[in-house]
Short mmCIF file of C-alpha atoms in Angstrom, two decimals:
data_model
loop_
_atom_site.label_atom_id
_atom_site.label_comp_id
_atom_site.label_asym_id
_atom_site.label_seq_id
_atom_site.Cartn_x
_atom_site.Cartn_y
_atom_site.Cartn_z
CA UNK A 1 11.52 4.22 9.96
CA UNK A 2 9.48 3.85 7.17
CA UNK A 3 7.45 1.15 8.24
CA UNK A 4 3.57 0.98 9.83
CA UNK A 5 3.30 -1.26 12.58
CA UNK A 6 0.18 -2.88 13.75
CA UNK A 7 -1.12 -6.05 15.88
CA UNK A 8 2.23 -7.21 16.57
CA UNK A 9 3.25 -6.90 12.85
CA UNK A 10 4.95 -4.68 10.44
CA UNK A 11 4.56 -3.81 7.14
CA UNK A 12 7.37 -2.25 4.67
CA UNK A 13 5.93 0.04 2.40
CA UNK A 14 9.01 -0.15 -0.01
CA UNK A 15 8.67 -3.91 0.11
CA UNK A 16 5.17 -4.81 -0.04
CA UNK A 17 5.69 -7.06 2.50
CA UNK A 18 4.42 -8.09 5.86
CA UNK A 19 6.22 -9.81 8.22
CA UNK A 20 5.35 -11.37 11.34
CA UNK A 21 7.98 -13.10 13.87
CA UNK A 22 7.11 -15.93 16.21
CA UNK A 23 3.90 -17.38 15.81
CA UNK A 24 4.69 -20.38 18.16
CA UNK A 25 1.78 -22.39 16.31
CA UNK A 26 1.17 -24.98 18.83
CA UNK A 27 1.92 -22.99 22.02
CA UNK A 28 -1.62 -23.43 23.35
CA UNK A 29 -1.54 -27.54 23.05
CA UNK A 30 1.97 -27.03 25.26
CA UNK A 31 -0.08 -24.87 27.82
CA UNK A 32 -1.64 -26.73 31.08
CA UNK A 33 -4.60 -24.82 30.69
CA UNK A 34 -8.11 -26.34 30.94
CA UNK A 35 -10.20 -24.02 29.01
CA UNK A 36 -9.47 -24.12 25.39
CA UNK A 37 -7.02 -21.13 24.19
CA UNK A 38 -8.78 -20.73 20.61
CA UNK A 39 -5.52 -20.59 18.72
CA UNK A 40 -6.23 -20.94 15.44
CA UNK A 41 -9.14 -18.87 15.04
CA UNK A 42 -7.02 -16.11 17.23
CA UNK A 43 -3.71 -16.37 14.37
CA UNK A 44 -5.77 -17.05 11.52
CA UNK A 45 -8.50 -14.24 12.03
CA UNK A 46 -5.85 -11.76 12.87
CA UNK A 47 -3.21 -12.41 9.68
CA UNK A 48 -6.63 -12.07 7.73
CA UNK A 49 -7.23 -8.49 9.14
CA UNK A 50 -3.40 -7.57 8.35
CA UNK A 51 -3.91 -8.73 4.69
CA UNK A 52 -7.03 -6.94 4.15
CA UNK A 53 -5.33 -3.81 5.77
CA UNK A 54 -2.14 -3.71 3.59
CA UNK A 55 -2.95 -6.05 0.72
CA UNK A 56 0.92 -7.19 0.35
CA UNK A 57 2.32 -8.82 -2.14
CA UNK A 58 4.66 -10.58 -0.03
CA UNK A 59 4.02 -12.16 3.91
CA UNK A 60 7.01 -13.15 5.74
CA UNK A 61 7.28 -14.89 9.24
CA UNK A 62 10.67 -14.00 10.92
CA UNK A 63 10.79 -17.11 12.23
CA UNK A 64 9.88 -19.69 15.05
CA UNK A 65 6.37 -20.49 12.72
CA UNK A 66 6.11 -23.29 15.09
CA UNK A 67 6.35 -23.22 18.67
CA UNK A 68 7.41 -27.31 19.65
CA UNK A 69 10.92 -28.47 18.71
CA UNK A 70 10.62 -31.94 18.80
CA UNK A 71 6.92 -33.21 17.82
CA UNK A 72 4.12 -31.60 16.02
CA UNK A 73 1.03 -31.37 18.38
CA UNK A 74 -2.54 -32.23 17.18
CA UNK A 75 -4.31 -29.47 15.37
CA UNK A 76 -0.53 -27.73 14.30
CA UNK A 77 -0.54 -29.03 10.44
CA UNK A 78 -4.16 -27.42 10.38
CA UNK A 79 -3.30 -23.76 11.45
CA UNK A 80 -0.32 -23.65 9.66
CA UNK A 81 -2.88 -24.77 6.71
CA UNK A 82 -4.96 -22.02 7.93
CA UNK A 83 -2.41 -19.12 7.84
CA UNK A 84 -1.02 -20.29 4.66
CA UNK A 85 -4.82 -20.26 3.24
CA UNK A 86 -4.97 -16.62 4.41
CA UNK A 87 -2.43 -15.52 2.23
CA UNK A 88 -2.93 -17.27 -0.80
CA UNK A 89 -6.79 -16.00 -0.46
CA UNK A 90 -5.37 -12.66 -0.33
CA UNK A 91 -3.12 -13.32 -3.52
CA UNK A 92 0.24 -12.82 -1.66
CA UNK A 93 3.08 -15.27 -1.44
CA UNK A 94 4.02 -16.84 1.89
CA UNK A 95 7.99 -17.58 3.07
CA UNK A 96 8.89 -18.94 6.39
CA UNK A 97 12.09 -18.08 7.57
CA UNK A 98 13.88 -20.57 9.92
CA UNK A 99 13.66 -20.04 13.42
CA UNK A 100 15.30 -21.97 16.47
CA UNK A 101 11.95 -23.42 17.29
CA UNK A 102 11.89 -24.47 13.34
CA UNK A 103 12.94 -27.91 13.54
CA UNK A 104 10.44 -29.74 12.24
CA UNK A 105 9.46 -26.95 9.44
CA UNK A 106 10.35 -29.30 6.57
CA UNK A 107 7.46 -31.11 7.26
CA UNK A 108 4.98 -28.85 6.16
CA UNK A 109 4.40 -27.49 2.39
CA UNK A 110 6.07 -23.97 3.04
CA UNK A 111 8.74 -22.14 1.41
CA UNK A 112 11.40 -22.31 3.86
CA UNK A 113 14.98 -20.71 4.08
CA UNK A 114 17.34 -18.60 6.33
CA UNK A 115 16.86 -15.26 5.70
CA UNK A 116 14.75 -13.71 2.91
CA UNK A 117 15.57 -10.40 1.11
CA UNK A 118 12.85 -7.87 0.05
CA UNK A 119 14.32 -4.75 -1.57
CA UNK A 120 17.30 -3.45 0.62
CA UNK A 121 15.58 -5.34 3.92
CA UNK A 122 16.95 -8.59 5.04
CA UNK A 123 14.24 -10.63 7.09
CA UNK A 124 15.97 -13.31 9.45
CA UNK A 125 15.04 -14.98 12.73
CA UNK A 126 17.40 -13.02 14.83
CA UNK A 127 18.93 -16.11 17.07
CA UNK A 128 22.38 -16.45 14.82
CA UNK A 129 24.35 -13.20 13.14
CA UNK A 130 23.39 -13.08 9.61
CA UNK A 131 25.45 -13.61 6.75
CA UNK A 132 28.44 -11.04 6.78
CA UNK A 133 27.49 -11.37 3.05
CA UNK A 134 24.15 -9.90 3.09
CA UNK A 135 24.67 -6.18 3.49
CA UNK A 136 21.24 -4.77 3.78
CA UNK A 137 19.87 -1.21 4.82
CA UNK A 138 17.55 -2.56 7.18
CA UNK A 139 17.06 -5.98 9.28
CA UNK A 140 13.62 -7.17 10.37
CA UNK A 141 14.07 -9.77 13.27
CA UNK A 142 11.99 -11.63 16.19
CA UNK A 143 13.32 -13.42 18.65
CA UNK A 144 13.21 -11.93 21.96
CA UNK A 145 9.74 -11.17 22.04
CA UNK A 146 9.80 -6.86 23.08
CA UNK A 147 7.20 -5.61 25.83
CA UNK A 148 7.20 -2.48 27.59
CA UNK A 149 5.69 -1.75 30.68
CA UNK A 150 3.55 1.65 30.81
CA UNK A 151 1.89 2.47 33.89
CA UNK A 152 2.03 -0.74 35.49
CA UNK A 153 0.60 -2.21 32.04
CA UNK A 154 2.72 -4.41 29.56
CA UNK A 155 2.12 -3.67 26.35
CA UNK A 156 4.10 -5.59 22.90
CA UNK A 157 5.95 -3.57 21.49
CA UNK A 158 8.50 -2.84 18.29
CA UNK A 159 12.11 -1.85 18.90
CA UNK A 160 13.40 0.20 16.22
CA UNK A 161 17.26 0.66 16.46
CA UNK A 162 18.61 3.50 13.83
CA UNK A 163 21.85 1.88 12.25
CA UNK A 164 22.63 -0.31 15.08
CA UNK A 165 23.84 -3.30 12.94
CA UNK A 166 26.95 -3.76 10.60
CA UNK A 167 25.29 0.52 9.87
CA UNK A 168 21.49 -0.83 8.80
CA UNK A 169 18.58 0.07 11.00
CA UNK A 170 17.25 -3.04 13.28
CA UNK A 171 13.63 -3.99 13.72
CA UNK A 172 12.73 -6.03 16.58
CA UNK A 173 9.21 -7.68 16.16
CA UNK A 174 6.94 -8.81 19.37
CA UNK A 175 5.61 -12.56 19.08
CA UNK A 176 2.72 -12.15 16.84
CA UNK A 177 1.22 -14.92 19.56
CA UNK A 178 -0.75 -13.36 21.96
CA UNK A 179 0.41 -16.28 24.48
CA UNK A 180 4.01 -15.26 24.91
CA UNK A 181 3.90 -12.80 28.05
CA UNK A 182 7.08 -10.80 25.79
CA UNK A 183 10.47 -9.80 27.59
CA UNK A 184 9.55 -6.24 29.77
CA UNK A 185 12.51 -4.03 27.76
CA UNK A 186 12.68 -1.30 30.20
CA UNK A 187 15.18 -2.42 32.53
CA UNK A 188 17.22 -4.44 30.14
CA UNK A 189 20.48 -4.13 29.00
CA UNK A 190 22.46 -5.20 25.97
CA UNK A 191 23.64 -8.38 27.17
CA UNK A 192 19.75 -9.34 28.44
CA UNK A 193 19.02 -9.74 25.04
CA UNK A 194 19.17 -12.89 22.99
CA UNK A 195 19.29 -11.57 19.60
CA UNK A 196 23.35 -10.71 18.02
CA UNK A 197 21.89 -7.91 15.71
CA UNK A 198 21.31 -5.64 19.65
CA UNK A 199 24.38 -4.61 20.12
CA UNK A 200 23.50 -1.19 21.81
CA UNK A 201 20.00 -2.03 24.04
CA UNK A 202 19.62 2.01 24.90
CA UNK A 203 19.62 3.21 21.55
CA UNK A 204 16.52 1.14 21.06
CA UNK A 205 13.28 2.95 20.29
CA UNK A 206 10.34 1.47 21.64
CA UNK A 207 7.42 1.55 19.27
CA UNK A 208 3.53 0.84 20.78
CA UNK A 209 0.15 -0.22 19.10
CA UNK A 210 -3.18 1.88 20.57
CA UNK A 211 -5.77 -0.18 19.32
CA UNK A 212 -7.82 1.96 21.25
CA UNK A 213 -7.13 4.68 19.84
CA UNK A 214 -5.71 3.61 16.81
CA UNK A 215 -2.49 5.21 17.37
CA UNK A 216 1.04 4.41 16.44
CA UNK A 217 3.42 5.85 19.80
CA UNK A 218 6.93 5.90 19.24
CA UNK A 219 9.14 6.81 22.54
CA UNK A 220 12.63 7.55 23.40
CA UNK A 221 15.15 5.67 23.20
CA UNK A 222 14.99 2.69 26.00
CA UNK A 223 18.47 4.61 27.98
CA UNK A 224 16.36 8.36 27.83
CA UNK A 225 13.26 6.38 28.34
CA UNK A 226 14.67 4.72 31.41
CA UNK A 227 15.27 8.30 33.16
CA UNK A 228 11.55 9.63 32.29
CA UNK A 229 10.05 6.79 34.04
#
């Protein structure tokens, strides 16, 4: 896979470059909780432990950077300040690609476009089919937000799929939010997903983060994983 995964993120070795996918800044202001969520400090504090783990040169969000599609909560325009502090502290560069959510991107100072290309690895939202144009060796996606439930515990998760697009290898990021409850993969089939780029759900291999342990597990595919369980 060539590729480390860790807190809902992955970083490409061959890139220098760490994406996340679905932030959903402002998903706590849209929550009817009482007791304040601590967003910002939860985002910002954990980007800054990525960037001191990997030191990248390049930080990409795979889209929906924003969670609201038709007004920017109070408190928002600060995080996404925040984040974008993080990695200019850490003396990386910081692109946004487009998400569904993204519709009111443009108003913030971020470099913003499509789909962003880092060596042979095309980084895109994963709601539309990308560009039959841009042949890549790899695709790095969000979108449908990947859990997997292990002994009766739902965990995020990474999906990697081995040429399962167009021939390139598929990467299916979790929400780096830790207020999306994620999509539970094990039962679902191809057509449960949102994303264009799974065409083949079973030959998806589940990847897990032990922070406990501070292990990387990678498991069958999702149609041999299916029979195990």
């Amino acid at each position: 896979m060539n590729a480390r995964y860790r807190d809902r993120a992955v970083y490409l070795p061959d890139a220098d470059a760490l994406v996340v996918a679905d932030v959903h800044v402002g998903r706590a202001a849209a929550s009817a909780v009482e007791i304040p969520l601590g967003e910002r400090a939860d985002l910002t504090g954990r980007l800054a432990d990525l960037l001191d783990a990997f030191a990248p040169g390049d930080v990409v969000v795979a889209g929906d950077l924003l969670h609201a599609f038709d007004r920017i909560p109070d408190g928002v325009a600060e995080t996404v300040d925040g984040l974008a502090a993080a990695v200019a502290d850490a003396g990386a560069d910081l692109t946004v690609v487009r998400g569904n959510h993204d519709r009111l991107l443009d108003s913030f100072d971020v470099a913003a476009t499509d789909a962003y290309r880092v060596a042979d690895t095309v980084i895109c939202h994963g709601h539309e089919r990308p560009d039959p144009h841009a042949d890549a060796d790899r695709y790095v996606v969000g979108h449908d937000h990947p859990a997997i439930e292990i002994e009766g515990k739902r965990r995020p998760c990474l999906l990697y799929g081995p040429g399962a697009f167009r021939g390139a290898d598929v990467l299916v990021l979790p929400a780096f939010t830790r207020l999306a409850p994620g999509s539970t993969v094990n039962g679902m089939r191809t057509g449960d997903f949102m994303s264009p780029l799974v065409t083949d759900a079973d030959a998806l291999r589940p990847v897990v983060r032990d922070d406990d342990r501070g292990e990387t597990l990678e498991f069958p595919p999702l149609g041999e994983f299916r029979r195990l369980l």
